[in-house]
Amino acid sequence: MADGWSIGRHAFTSRLLVGTGKYPDFPTMQRALAASGAEVVTVAVRRLDLSKQGAESLLEWIPKGMRLLPNTAACFTADEAIRTARLGRELEMGDLVKLEVIGDRRTLFPDVVGLVEAARVLVKEGFTVLPYTNDDPVTAKRLEDVGCAAVMPLGAPIGSGLGLRNPYNLRIIMETVKVPVLVDAGVGTASDAALAMELGAVAVLMNTAIAEAKDPVLMAEAMRAGIEAGRKAFLAGRIPTKLHASASSPMTGLVGS
Amino acid sequence: MQVRLNGELREIPDGLTVAGLLGHLGVKAQRVAVELNDAVVTKDRYEAQRIGPGDSVEIVAFVGGG
């Protein structure tokens, strides 16, 4: 069964997007990326270390055919994020950007005011903007209104592994906006990814949960399976919850009755 | 001449273009993006764009991130 999805003019099959940070080494990253089945990988834009010329490039270890999604991680103002997005576009020669404007160092929660401002500018410059945002339906709507191609609310703080702390808000966001909703950040294990998909997320973006697992390659496989299971459960339509039992076997015709 | 290169003051030969600077530093142009005084220099302008004294140059590349 074909079950594709798209952001702007970009079409995808895999509903798992993965990061490239925090891996113990490049070979492990490469195997984990391949095992994840992801078609999109995030990358960060940083000053080139001029003292380390000839060092191995990250790009050599990203499996061929994967689309790069430059991020604006660690930008604390709209202006920094806009500059970084422009540099990312120059590096990648594509129009996708994962837009982050961070408001707080300890929690890495987004500065949603700066985020909307940066999104507005970048959309006008022709970027396909995927904003990392708080789990706030009003902000999600503002981001859609300024032309973002998707919204990416957090499940929990970046790298925390706390899972989906506010599944109800995520559901409300999915009801509120028409653009695709991707859950980004907070996933700790495969059941978190499955839950995001069961709620109706279009896809899930994660990094730490795979990269810092004891066995990143095996966790990438688990996440892939979790995403697929959650997506199928969402499509299949779960039963309503009930307080009392509903027997699966006939209650009549028992021996001796 | 002195320029600010990735945030640090540095002496480079006078009159270099962006392409010349990358060559001087031994950096492969296809792996990086360049900003001159806060504005991106697109690759098609590397040969023509000159760098002046006191200019601020940023040379960036992709690294791992989420």
PDB file of C-alpha atoms in Angstrom:
ATOM      1  CA  MET A   1       0.000   0.000   0.000  1.00  0.00           C
ATOM      2  CA  ALA A   2       1.455   3.345  -1.028  1.00  0.00           C
ATOM      3  CA  ASP A   3       1.373   5.690   1.942  1.00  0.00           C
ATOM      4  CA  GLY A   4       3.489   8.639   0.945  1.00  0.00           C
ATOM      5  CA  TRP A   5       3.473  12.172   2.263  1.00  0.00           C
ATOM      6  CA  SER A   6       4.906  15.477   1.219  1.00  0.00           C
ATOM      7  CA  ILE A   7       6.176  18.821   2.405  1.00  0.00           C
ATOM      8  CA  GLY A   8       5.754  21.531  -0.196  1.00  0.00           C
ATOM      9  CA  ARG A   9       7.040  20.036  -3.449  1.00  0.00           C
ATOM     10  CA  HIS A  10       9.060  17.319  -1.716  1.00  0.00           C
ATOM     11  CA  ALA A  11       7.540  13.815  -1.577  1.00  0.00           C
ATOM     12  CA  PHE A  12       8.615  11.124   0.871  1.00  0.00           C
ATOM     13  CA  THR A  13       7.828   7.541   1.822  1.00  0.00           C
ATOM     14  CA  SER A  14       9.635   7.087   5.138  1.00  0.00           C
ATOM     15  CA  ARG A  15       8.003   8.816   8.094  1.00  0.00           C
ATOM     16  CA  LEU A  16      11.160   8.814  10.189  1.00  0.00           C
ATOM     17  CA  LEU A  17      13.573  11.738   9.890  1.00  0.00           C
ATOM     18  CA  VAL A  18      16.865  11.453  11.728  1.00  0.00           C
ATOM     19  CA  GLY A  19      19.669  13.674  12.939  1.00  0.00           C
ATOM     20  CA  THR A  20      23.398  13.245  12.513  1.00  0.00           C
ATOM     21  CA  GLY A  21      24.661  14.574  15.860  1.00  0.00           C
ATOM     22  CA  LYS A  22      26.054  12.818  18.941  1.00  0.00           C
ATOM     23  CA  TYR A  23      27.041   9.503  17.334  1.00  0.00           C
ATOM     24  CA  PRO A  24      30.083   7.762  18.846  1.00  0.00           C
ATOM     25  CA  ASP A  25      31.732   7.711  15.387  1.00  0.00           C
ATOM     26  CA  PHE A  26      30.941   8.152  11.693  1.00  0.00           C
ATOM     27  CA  PRO A  27      30.800   4.424  10.779  1.00  0.00           C
ATOM     28  CA  THR A  28      28.173   3.810  13.493  1.00  0.00           C
ATOM     29  CA  MET A  29      26.214   6.826  12.280  1.00  0.00           C
ATOM     30  CA  GLN A  30      26.319   5.575   8.721  1.00  0.00           C
ATOM     31  CA  ARG A  31      24.969   2.148   9.684  1.00  0.00           C
ATOM     32  CA  ALA A  32      22.273   3.659  11.911  1.00  0.00           C
ATOM     33  CA  LEU A  33      21.132   6.070   9.195  1.00  0.00           C
ATOM     34  CA  ALA A  34      20.853   3.191   6.742  1.00  0.00           C
ATOM     35  CA  ALA A  35      18.999   1.025   9.291  1.00  0.00           C
ATOM     36  CA  SER A  36      16.503   3.810  10.019  1.00  0.00           C
ATOM     37  CA  GLY A  37      15.245   3.800   6.431  1.00  0.00           C
ATOM     38  CA  ALA A  38      15.027   7.600   6.679  1.00  0.00           C
ATOM     39  CA  GLU A  39      15.065   9.695   3.512  1.00  0.00           C
ATOM     40  CA  VAL A  40      15.810  12.956   5.298  1.00  0.00           C
ATOM     41  CA  VAL A  41      18.723  13.677   7.637  1.00  0.00           C
ATOM     42  CA  THR A  42      19.284  16.895   9.539  1.00  0.00           C
ATOM     43  CA  VAL A  43      22.658  18.628   9.610  1.00  0.00           C
ATOM     44  CA  ALA A  44      23.968  21.732  11.386  1.00  0.00           C
ATOM     45  CA  VAL A  45      25.875  24.672   9.899  1.00  0.00           C
ATOM     46  CA  ARG A  46      29.040  25.664  11.769  1.00  0.00           C
ATOM     47  CA  ARG A  47      32.260  27.582  11.257  1.00  0.00           C
ATOM     48  CA  LEU A  48      34.829  25.469   9.482  1.00  0.00           C
ATOM     49  CA  ASP A  49      37.701  24.579  11.810  1.00  0.00           C
ATOM     50  CA  LEU A  50      40.566  26.078   9.801  1.00  0.00           C
ATOM     51  CA  SER A  51      43.142  24.325  11.974  1.00  0.00           C
ATOM     52  CA  LYS A  52      41.798  20.906  11.000  1.00  0.00           C
ATOM     53  CA  GLN A  53      42.046  20.908   7.235  1.00  0.00           C
ATOM     54  CA  GLY A  54      41.720  17.476   5.705  1.00  0.00           C
ATOM     55  CA  ALA A  55      39.559  16.191   8.562  1.00  0.00           C
ATOM     56  CA  GLU A  56      36.867  13.763   7.539  1.00  0.00           C
ATOM     57  CA  SER A  57      33.694  15.386   6.337  1.00  0.00           C
ATOM     58  CA  LEU A  58      30.341  14.363   7.758  1.00  0.00           C
ATOM     59  CA  LEU A  59      28.944  14.290   4.231  1.00  0.00           C
ATOM     60  CA  GLU A  60      31.162  11.378   3.217  1.00  0.00           C
ATOM     61  CA  TRP A  61      29.377   9.239   5.810  1.00  0.00           C
ATOM     62  CA  ILE A  62      25.782  10.037   4.903  1.00  0.00           C
ATOM     63  CA  PRO A  63      24.370   7.258   2.720  1.00  0.00           C
ATOM     64  CA  LYS A  64      23.828   8.292  -0.897  1.00  0.00           C
ATOM     65  CA  GLY A  65      20.361   9.458  -1.827  1.00  0.00           C
ATOM     66  CA  MET A  66      19.481  10.892   1.581  1.00  0.00           C
ATOM     67  CA  ARG A  67      18.169  14.438   1.466  1.00  0.00           C
ATOM     68  CA  LEU A  68      19.930  16.909   3.744  1.00  0.00           C
ATOM     69  CA  LEU A  69      17.821  19.129   5.947  1.00  0.00           C
ATOM     70  CA  PRO A  70      19.994  21.980   7.261  1.00  0.00           C
ATOM     71  CA  ASN A  71      18.969  23.269  10.679  1.00  0.00           C
ATOM     72  CA  THR A  72      19.469  26.555  12.489  1.00  0.00           C
ATOM     73  CA  ALA A  73      20.202  24.899  15.840  1.00  0.00           C
ATOM     74  CA  ALA A  74      21.685  27.068  18.603  1.00  0.00           C
ATOM     75  CA  CYS A  75      20.475  30.293  16.994  1.00  0.00           C
ATOM     76  CA  PHE A  76      19.031  32.552  19.676  1.00  0.00           C
ATOM     77  CA  THR A  77      17.687  35.351  17.494  1.00  0.00           C
ATOM     78  CA  ALA A  78      15.649  35.523  14.310  1.00  0.00           C
ATOM     79  CA  ASP A  79      18.563  37.271  12.564  1.00  0.00           C
ATOM     80  CA  GLU A  80      21.048  34.511  13.455  1.00  0.00           C
ATOM     81  CA  ALA A  81      18.591  31.873  12.273  1.00  0.00           C
ATOM     82  CA  ILE A  82      17.979  33.704   8.985  1.00  0.00           C
ATOM     83  CA  ARG A  83      21.725  34.048   8.314  1.00  0.00           C
ATOM     84  CA  THR A  84      22.301  30.396   9.142  1.00  0.00           C
ATOM     85  CA  ALA A  85      19.417  29.287   6.914  1.00  0.00           C
ATOM     86  CA  ARG A  86      20.883  31.250   3.997  1.00  0.00           C
ATOM     87  CA  LEU A  87      24.286  29.623   4.527  1.00  0.00           C
ATOM     88  CA  GLY A  88      22.636  26.205   4.751  1.00  0.00           C
ATOM     89  CA  ARG A  89      20.887  26.812   1.450  1.00  0.00           C
ATOM     90  CA  GLU A  90      24.179  27.826  -0.138  1.00  0.00           C
ATOM     91  CA  LEU A  91      25.761  24.599   1.155  1.00  0.00           C
ATOM     92  CA  GLU A  92      22.933  22.257   0.294  1.00  0.00           C
ATOM     93  CA  MET A  93      21.586  24.024  -2.799  1.00  0.00           C
ATOM     94  CA  GLY A  94      18.049  23.124  -1.716  1.00  0.00           C
ATOM     95  CA  ASP A  95      15.178  25.049  -0.204  1.00  0.00           C
ATOM     96  CA  LEU A  96      14.393  23.001   2.914  1.00  0.00           C
ATOM     97  CA  VAL A  97      15.297  24.378   6.325  1.00  0.00           C
ATOM     98  CA  LYS A  98      14.577  23.126   9.817  1.00  0.00           C
ATOM     99  CA  LEU A  99      14.079  26.455  11.523  1.00  0.00           C
ATOM    100  CA  GLU A 100      15.061  26.746  15.173  1.00  0.00           C
ATOM    101  CA  VAL A 101      15.109  29.948  17.193  1.00  0.00           C
ATOM    102  CA  ILE A 102      15.998  28.971  20.732  1.00  0.00           C
ATOM    103  CA  GLY A 103      14.802  30.998  23.689  1.00  0.00           C
ATOM    104  CA  ASP A 104      16.435  29.325  26.671  1.00  0.00           C
ATOM    105  CA  ARG A 105      19.756  27.513  27.105  1.00  0.00           C
ATOM    106  CA  ARG A 106      18.684  25.090  29.798  1.00  0.00           C
ATOM    107  CA  THR A 107      15.517  23.773  28.186  1.00  0.00           C
ATOM    108  CA  LEU A 108      16.270  24.714  24.562  1.00  0.00           C
ATOM    109  CA  PHE A 109      12.621  25.685  24.278  1.00  0.00           C
ATOM    110  CA  PRO A 110      11.846  27.720  21.175  1.00  0.00           C
ATOM    111  CA  ASP A 111      11.491  31.495  21.202  1.00  0.00           C
ATOM    112  CA  VAL A 112       8.209  31.429  19.334  1.00  0.00           C
ATOM    113  CA  VAL A 113       8.144  35.194  18.711  1.00  0.00           C
ATOM    114  CA  GLY A 114      11.534  35.069  16.983  1.00  0.00           C
ATOM    115  CA  LEU A 115      10.507  31.846  15.263  1.00  0.00           C
ATOM    116  CA  VAL A 116       7.447  33.354  13.577  1.00  0.00           C
ATOM    117  CA  GLU A 117       9.475  36.431  12.603  1.00  0.00           C
ATOM    118  CA  ALA A 118      12.276  34.356  11.039  1.00  0.00           C
ATOM    119  CA  ALA A 119       9.766  32.059   9.314  1.00  0.00           C
ATOM    120  CA  ARG A 120       8.021  35.012   7.696  1.00  0.00           C
ATOM    121  CA  VAL A 121      11.305  36.304   6.215  1.00  0.00           C
ATOM    122  CA  LEU A 122      12.522  32.902   5.022  1.00  0.00           C
ATOM    123  CA  VAL A 123       9.203  31.963   3.392  1.00  0.00           C
ATOM    124  CA  LYS A 124       9.385  35.221   1.400  1.00  0.00           C
ATOM    125  CA  GLU A 125      12.896  34.234   0.292  1.00  0.00           C
ATOM    126  CA  GLY A 126      11.554  30.993  -1.131  1.00  0.00           C
ATOM    127  CA  PHE A 127      12.538  28.583   1.635  1.00  0.00           C
ATOM    128  CA  THR A 128      10.422  25.566   2.478  1.00  0.00           C
ATOM    129  CA  VAL A 129      10.334  26.198   6.219  1.00  0.00           C
ATOM    130  CA  LEU A 130       9.923  23.421   8.806  1.00  0.00           C
ATOM    131  CA  PRO A 131       9.810  25.179  12.170  1.00  0.00           C
ATOM    132  CA  TYR A 132      10.720  23.444  15.430  1.00  0.00           C
ATOM    133  CA  THR A 133       8.092  24.834  17.764  1.00  0.00           C
ATOM    134  CA  ASN A 134       6.504  24.486  21.154  1.00  0.00           C
ATOM    135  CA  ASP A 135       3.468  22.246  21.642  1.00  0.00           C
ATOM    136  CA  ASP A 136       1.223  25.302  21.393  1.00  0.00           C
ATOM    137  CA  PRO A 137      -1.647  25.215  18.871  1.00  0.00           C
ATOM    138  CA  VAL A 138      -1.830  29.020  18.566  1.00  0.00           C
ATOM    139  CA  THR A 139       1.834  29.294  17.623  1.00  0.00           C
ATOM    140  CA  ALA A 140       1.404  26.410  15.176  1.00  0.00           C
ATOM    141  CA  LYS A 141      -1.406  28.351  13.505  1.00  0.00           C
ATOM    142  CA  ARG A 142       0.724  31.522  13.334  1.00  0.00           C
ATOM    143  CA  LEU A 143       3.505  29.522  11.676  1.00  0.00           C
ATOM    144  CA  GLU A 144       1.064  28.111   9.143  1.00  0.00           C
ATOM    145  CA  ASP A 145      -0.318  31.609   8.505  1.00  0.00           C
ATOM    146  CA  VAL A 146       3.137  33.001   7.616  1.00  0.00           C
ATOM    147  CA  GLY A 147       3.580  30.205   5.080  1.00  0.00           C
ATOM    148  CA  CYS A 148       5.485  27.394   6.809  1.00  0.00           C
ATOM    149  CA  ALA A 149       5.214  24.148   4.841  1.00  0.00           C
ATOM    150  CA  ALA A 150       4.858  22.066   8.025  1.00  0.00           C
ATOM    151  CA  VAL A 151       4.991  22.517  11.777  1.00  0.00           C
ATOM    152  CA  MET A 152       7.193  20.476  14.086  1.00  0.00           C
ATOM    153  CA  PRO A 153       6.043  20.669  17.705  1.00  0.00           C
ATOM    154  CA  LEU A 154       8.279  19.139  20.355  1.00  0.00           C
ATOM    155  CA  GLY A 155       7.278  16.038  22.259  1.00  0.00           C
ATOM    156  CA  ALA A 156       9.622  17.081  25.086  1.00  0.00           C
ATOM    157  CA  PRO A 157      12.875  19.075  25.349  1.00  0.00           C
ATOM    158  CA  ILE A 158      15.598  18.236  22.824  1.00  0.00           C
ATOM    159  CA  GLY A 159      17.625  15.217  23.895  1.00  0.00           C
ATOM    160  CA  SER A 160      15.526  14.640  27.031  1.00  0.00           C
ATOM    161  CA  GLY A 161      13.980  11.315  26.033  1.00  0.00           C
ATOM    162  CA  LEU A 162      10.893  12.200  28.071  1.00  0.00           C
ATOM    163  CA  GLY A 163       8.520  11.112  25.306  1.00  0.00           C
ATOM    164  CA  LEU A 164       5.306  12.957  24.474  1.00  0.00           C
ATOM    165  CA  ARG A 165       4.594  15.152  27.482  1.00  0.00           C
ATOM    166  CA  ASN A 166       1.456  16.699  26.083  1.00  0.00           C
ATOM    167  CA  PRO A 167      -0.253  14.374  23.630  1.00  0.00           C
ATOM    168  CA  TYR A 168      -3.480  16.364  23.961  1.00  0.00           C
ATOM    169  CA  ASN A 169      -1.877  19.566  22.668  1.00  0.00           C
ATOM    170  CA  LEU A 170      -0.289  17.609  19.835  1.00  0.00           C
ATOM    171  CA  ARG A 171      -3.740  16.336  18.865  1.00  0.00           C
ATOM    172  CA  ILE A 172      -5.154  19.854  19.006  1.00  0.00           C
ATOM    173  CA  ILE A 173      -2.314  21.101  16.785  1.00  0.00           C
ATOM    174  CA  MET A 174      -3.143  18.356  14.280  1.00  0.00           C
ATOM    175  CA  GLU A 175      -6.777  19.512  14.303  1.00  0.00           C
ATOM    176  CA  THR A 176      -5.780  23.179  14.026  1.00  0.00           C
ATOM    177  CA  VAL A 177      -3.404  23.317  11.070  1.00  0.00           C
ATOM    178  CA  LYS A 178      -3.743  21.931   7.555  1.00  0.00           C
ATOM    179  CA  VAL A 179       0.011  21.619   6.918  1.00  0.00           C
ATOM    180  CA  PRO A 180       1.766  18.390   7.952  1.00  0.00           C
ATOM    181  CA  VAL A 181       2.544  18.051  11.669  1.00  0.00           C
ATOM    182  CA  LEU A 182       5.834  16.328  12.512  1.00  0.00           C
ATOM    183  CA  VAL A 183       6.797  15.569  16.098  1.00  0.00           C
ATOM    184  CA  ASP A 184      10.345  16.763  16.632  1.00  0.00           C
ATOM    185  CA  ALA A 185      12.385  16.143  19.779  1.00  0.00           C
ATOM    186  CA  GLY A 186      11.734  14.347  23.028  1.00  0.00           C
ATOM    187  CA  VAL A 187      11.363  10.790  21.761  1.00  0.00           C
ATOM    188  CA  GLY A 188      13.183   8.323  24.020  1.00  0.00           C
ATOM    189  CA  THR A 189      12.253   4.926  22.692  1.00  0.00           C
ATOM    190  CA  ALA A 190      10.233   3.166  20.008  1.00  0.00           C
ATOM    191  CA  SER A 191       6.907   3.325  21.853  1.00  0.00           C
ATOM    192  CA  ASP A 192       7.177   7.142  21.938  1.00  0.00           C
ATOM    193  CA  ALA A 193       7.600   7.182  18.178  1.00  0.00           C
ATOM    194  CA  ALA A 194       4.676   4.774  17.761  1.00  0.00           C
ATOM    195  CA  LEU A 195       2.490   6.939  19.993  1.00  0.00           C
ATOM    196  CA  ALA A 196       3.266  10.065  17.960  1.00  0.00           C
ATOM    197  CA  MET A 197       2.189   8.250  14.810  1.00  0.00           C
ATOM    198  CA  GLU A 198      -0.936   6.813  16.495  1.00  0.00           C
ATOM    199  CA  LEU A 199      -1.948  10.362  17.396  1.00  0.00           C
ATOM    200  CA  GLY A 200      -1.813  11.224  13.691  1.00  0.00           C
ATOM    201  CA  ALA A 201       1.583  12.834  13.245  1.00  0.00           C
ATOM    202  CA  VAL A 202       2.711  12.775   9.631  1.00  0.00           C
ATOM    203  CA  ALA A 203       6.256  11.894  10.658  1.00  0.00           C
ATOM    204  CA  VAL A 204       8.727  12.017  13.553  1.00  0.00           C
ATOM    205  CA  LEU A 205      12.174  13.617  13.687  1.00  0.00           C
ATOM    206  CA  MET A 206      14.691  12.353  16.230  1.00  0.00           C
ATOM    207  CA  ASN A 207      18.414  12.312  16.901  1.00  0.00           C
ATOM    208  CA  THR A 208      19.544  11.578  20.476  1.00  0.00           C
ATOM    209  CA  ALA A 209      17.265   8.579  21.039  1.00  0.00           C
ATOM    210  CA  ILE A 210      19.119   6.727  18.286  1.00  0.00           C
ATOM    211  CA  ALA A 211      22.596   8.260  18.485  1.00  0.00           C
ATOM    212  CA  GLU A 212      22.997   7.806  22.241  1.00  0.00           C
ATOM    213  CA  ALA A 213      21.325   4.402  22.546  1.00  0.00           C
ATOM    214  CA  LYS A 214      23.706   1.631  23.635  1.00  0.00           C
ATOM    215  CA  ASP A 215      23.284   0.125  20.195  1.00  0.00           C
ATOM    216  CA  PRO A 216      22.365   2.939  17.792  1.00  0.00           C
ATOM    217  CA  VAL A 217      21.923   0.646  14.792  1.00  0.00           C
ATOM    218  CA  LEU A 218      19.480  -1.627  16.611  1.00  0.00           C
ATOM    219  CA  MET A 219      17.616   1.389  17.997  1.00  0.00           C
ATOM    220  CA  ALA A 220      17.338   2.815  14.487  1.00  0.00           C
ATOM    221  CA  GLU A 221      15.663  -0.449  13.435  1.00  0.00           C
ATOM    222  CA  ALA A 222      13.370  -0.275  16.475  1.00  0.00           C
ATOM    223  CA  MET A 223      12.384   3.303  15.667  1.00  0.00           C
ATOM    224  CA  ARG A 224      11.670   2.411  12.070  1.00  0.00           C
ATOM    225  CA  ALA A 225       9.418  -0.442  13.219  1.00  0.00           C
ATOM    226  CA  GLY A 226       7.772   1.783  15.857  1.00  0.00           C
ATOM    227  CA  ILE A 227       6.974   4.449  13.280  1.00  0.00           C
ATOM    228  CA  GLU A 228       5.525   1.885  10.894  1.00  0.00           C
ATOM    229  CA  ALA A 229       3.463   0.201  13.638  1.00  0.00           C
ATOM    230  CA  GLY A 230       2.105   3.521  14.872  1.00  0.00           C
ATOM    231  CA  ARG A 231       1.225   4.674  11.388  1.00  0.00           C
ATOM    232  CA  LYS A 232      -0.628   1.426  10.608  1.00  0.00           C
ATOM    233  CA  ALA A 233      -2.503   1.589  13.924  1.00  0.00           C
ATOM    234  CA  PHE A 234      -3.536   5.175  13.143  1.00  0.00           C
ATOM    235  CA  LEU A 235      -4.829   4.155   9.705  1.00  0.00           C
ATOM    236  CA  ALA A 236      -6.524   1.042  11.069  1.00  0.00           C
ATOM    237  CA  GLY A 237      -8.470   3.023  13.678  1.00  0.00           C
ATOM    238  CA  ARG A 238      -8.120   1.953  17.256  1.00  0.00           C
ATOM    239  CA  ILE A 239     -11.053   0.776  19.384  1.00  0.00           C
ATOM    240  CA  PRO A 240     -12.560   3.184  21.880  1.00  0.00           C
ATOM    241  CA  THR A 241     -11.403   2.692  25.451  1.00  0.00           C
ATOM    242  CA  LYS A 242     -13.949   1.196  27.862  1.00  0.00           C
ATOM    243  CA  LEU A 243     -13.921   1.023  31.629  1.00  0.00           C
ATOM    244  CA  HIS A 244     -15.246  -2.542  31.856  1.00  0.00           C
ATOM    245  CA  ALA A 245     -14.531  -5.794  30.071  1.00  0.00           C
ATOM    246  CA  SER A 246     -15.950  -6.826  26.737  1.00  0.00           C
ATOM    247  CA  ALA A 247     -15.496 -10.590  26.365  1.00  0.00           C
ATOM    248  CA  SER A 248     -13.611 -11.882  23.372  1.00  0.00           C
ATOM    249  CA  SER A 249     -14.965 -15.422  23.756  1.00  0.00           C
ATOM    250  CA  PRO A 250     -18.686 -16.353  23.805  1.00  0.00           C
ATOM    251  CA  MET A 251     -20.181 -16.155  27.298  1.00  0.00           C
ATOM    252  CA  THR A 252     -22.721 -18.920  26.490  1.00  0.00           C
ATOM    253  CA  GLY A 253     -22.481 -22.611  25.559  1.00  0.00           C
ATOM    254  CA  LEU A 254     -19.973 -23.505  28.232  1.00  0.00           C
ATOM    255  CA  VAL A 255     -19.678 -27.162  29.223  1.00  0.00           C
ATOM    256  CA  GLY A 256     -21.864 -28.036  32.162  1.00  0.00           C
ATOM    257  CA  SER A 257     -24.150 -25.014  31.659  1.00  0.00           C
TER     258      SER A 257
ATOM    259  CA  MET B   1      45.852  43.031   5.205  1.00  0.00           C
ATOM    260  CA  GLN B   2      43.950  42.159   8.323  1.00  0.00           C
ATOM    261  CA  VAL B   3      40.479  40.592   8.198  1.00  0.00           C
ATOM    262  CA  ARG B   4      38.226  38.925  10.733  1.00  0.00           C
ATOM    263  CA  LEU B   5      38.082  35.277   9.690  1.00  0.00           C
ATOM    264  CA  ASN B   6      35.585  33.053  11.529  1.00  0.00           C
ATOM    265  CA  GLY B   7      35.665  35.522  14.381  1.00  0.00           C
ATOM    266  CA  GLU B   8      39.454  35.829  14.678  1.00  0.00           C
ATOM    267  CA  LEU B   9      41.734  38.594  13.393  1.00  0.00           C
ATOM    268  CA  ARG B  10      44.027  37.204  10.737  1.00  0.00           C
ATOM    269  CA  GLU B  11      46.623  38.530   8.283  1.00  0.00           C
ATOM    270  CA  ILE B  12      46.012  37.537   4.659  1.00  0.00           C
ATOM    271  CA  PRO B  13      47.582  38.701   1.364  1.00  0.00           C
ATOM    272  CA  ASP B  14      46.195  41.971  -0.032  1.00  0.00           C
ATOM    273  CA  GLY B  15      43.564  41.962  -2.752  1.00  0.00           C
ATOM    274  CA  LEU B  16      42.434  38.349  -2.462  1.00  0.00           C
ATOM    275  CA  THR B  17      39.134  37.253  -3.955  1.00  0.00           C
ATOM    276  CA  VAL B  18      36.948  34.757  -2.092  1.00  0.00           C
ATOM    277  CA  ALA B  19      38.263  32.026  -4.399  1.00  0.00           C
ATOM    278  CA  GLY B  20      41.801  33.249  -3.673  1.00  0.00           C
ATOM    279  CA  LEU B  21      41.230  33.139   0.077  1.00  0.00           C
ATOM    280  CA  LEU B  22      39.868  29.590  -0.057  1.00  0.00           C
ATOM    281  CA  GLY B  23      42.895  28.564  -2.119  1.00  0.00           C
ATOM    282  CA  HIS B  24      45.216  30.343   0.337  1.00  0.00           C
ATOM    283  CA  LEU B  25      43.600  28.425   3.214  1.00  0.00           C
ATOM    284  CA  GLY B  26      43.523  25.108   1.336  1.00  0.00           C
ATOM    285  CA  VAL B  27      39.737  24.841   1.631  1.00  0.00           C
ATOM    286  CA  LYS B  28      37.682  22.986  -0.984  1.00  0.00           C
ATOM    287  CA  ALA B  29      35.100  25.450  -2.276  1.00  0.00           C
ATOM    288  CA  GLN B  30      32.393  22.855  -2.893  1.00  0.00           C
ATOM    289  CA  ARG B  31      32.336  21.854   0.795  1.00  0.00           C
ATOM    290  CA  VAL B  32      31.777  25.297   2.278  1.00  0.00           C
ATOM    291  CA  ALA B  33      29.600  28.391   2.205  1.00  0.00           C
ATOM    292  CA  VAL B  34      31.004  31.870   2.640  1.00  0.00           C
ATOM    293  CA  GLU B  35      29.642  35.029   4.194  1.00  0.00           C
ATOM    294  CA  LEU B  36      31.289  38.404   3.619  1.00  0.00           C
ATOM    295  CA  ASN B  37      30.218  41.127   6.051  1.00  0.00           C
ATOM    296  CA  ASP B  38      27.092  39.156   7.043  1.00  0.00           C
ATOM    297  CA  ALA B  39      25.898  38.490   3.464  1.00  0.00           C
ATOM    298  CA  VAL B  40      26.216  35.138   1.667  1.00  0.00           C
ATOM    299  CA  VAL B  41      28.606  35.091  -1.298  1.00  0.00           C
ATOM    300  CA  THR B  42      27.212  32.638  -3.836  1.00  0.00           C
ATOM    301  CA  LYS B  43      29.680  30.258  -5.468  1.00  0.00           C
ATOM    302  CA  ASP B  44      29.342  31.945  -8.880  1.00  0.00           C
ATOM    303  CA  ARG B  45      30.793  35.118  -7.326  1.00  0.00           C
ATOM    304  CA  TYR B  46      33.861  33.555  -5.656  1.00  0.00           C
ATOM    305  CA  GLU B  47      36.207  34.515  -8.514  1.00  0.00           C
ATOM    306  CA  ALA B  48      35.022  38.121  -8.731  1.00  0.00           C
ATOM    307  CA  GLN B  49      34.318  39.043  -5.120  1.00  0.00           C
ATOM    308  CA  ARG B  50      37.314  40.826  -3.580  1.00  0.00           C
ATOM    309  CA  ILE B  51      37.988  40.960   0.143  1.00  0.00           C
ATOM    310  CA  GLY B  52      39.058  44.265   1.664  1.00  0.00           C
ATOM    311  CA  PRO B  53      40.945  45.245   4.818  1.00  0.00           C
ATOM    312  CA  GLY B  54      38.808  44.936   7.943  1.00  0.00           C
ATOM    313  CA  ASP B  55      36.210  42.737   6.249  1.00  0.00           C
ATOM    314  CA  SER B  56      34.499  40.020   8.221  1.00  0.00           C
ATOM    315  CA  VAL B  57      34.560  36.599   6.542  1.00  0.00           C
ATOM    316  CA  GLU B  58      32.744  33.489   7.741  1.00  0.00           C
ATOM    317  CA  ILE B  59      33.483  30.090   6.220  1.00  0.00           C
ATOM    318  CA  VAL B  60      31.036  27.378   7.266  1.00  0.00           C
ATOM    319  CA  ALA B  61      30.393  23.706   6.584  1.00  0.00           C
ATOM    320  CA  PHE B  62      27.895  21.036   7.599  1.00  0.00           C
ATOM    321  CA  VAL B  63      28.463  19.183  10.866  1.00  0.00           C
ATOM    322  CA  GLY B  64      26.366  16.596  12.663  1.00  0.00           C
ATOM    323  CA  GLY B  65      23.177  17.947  14.205  1.00  0.00           C
ATOM    324  CA  GLY B  66      19.567  17.175  14.998  1.00  0.00           C
TER     325      GLY B  66
END
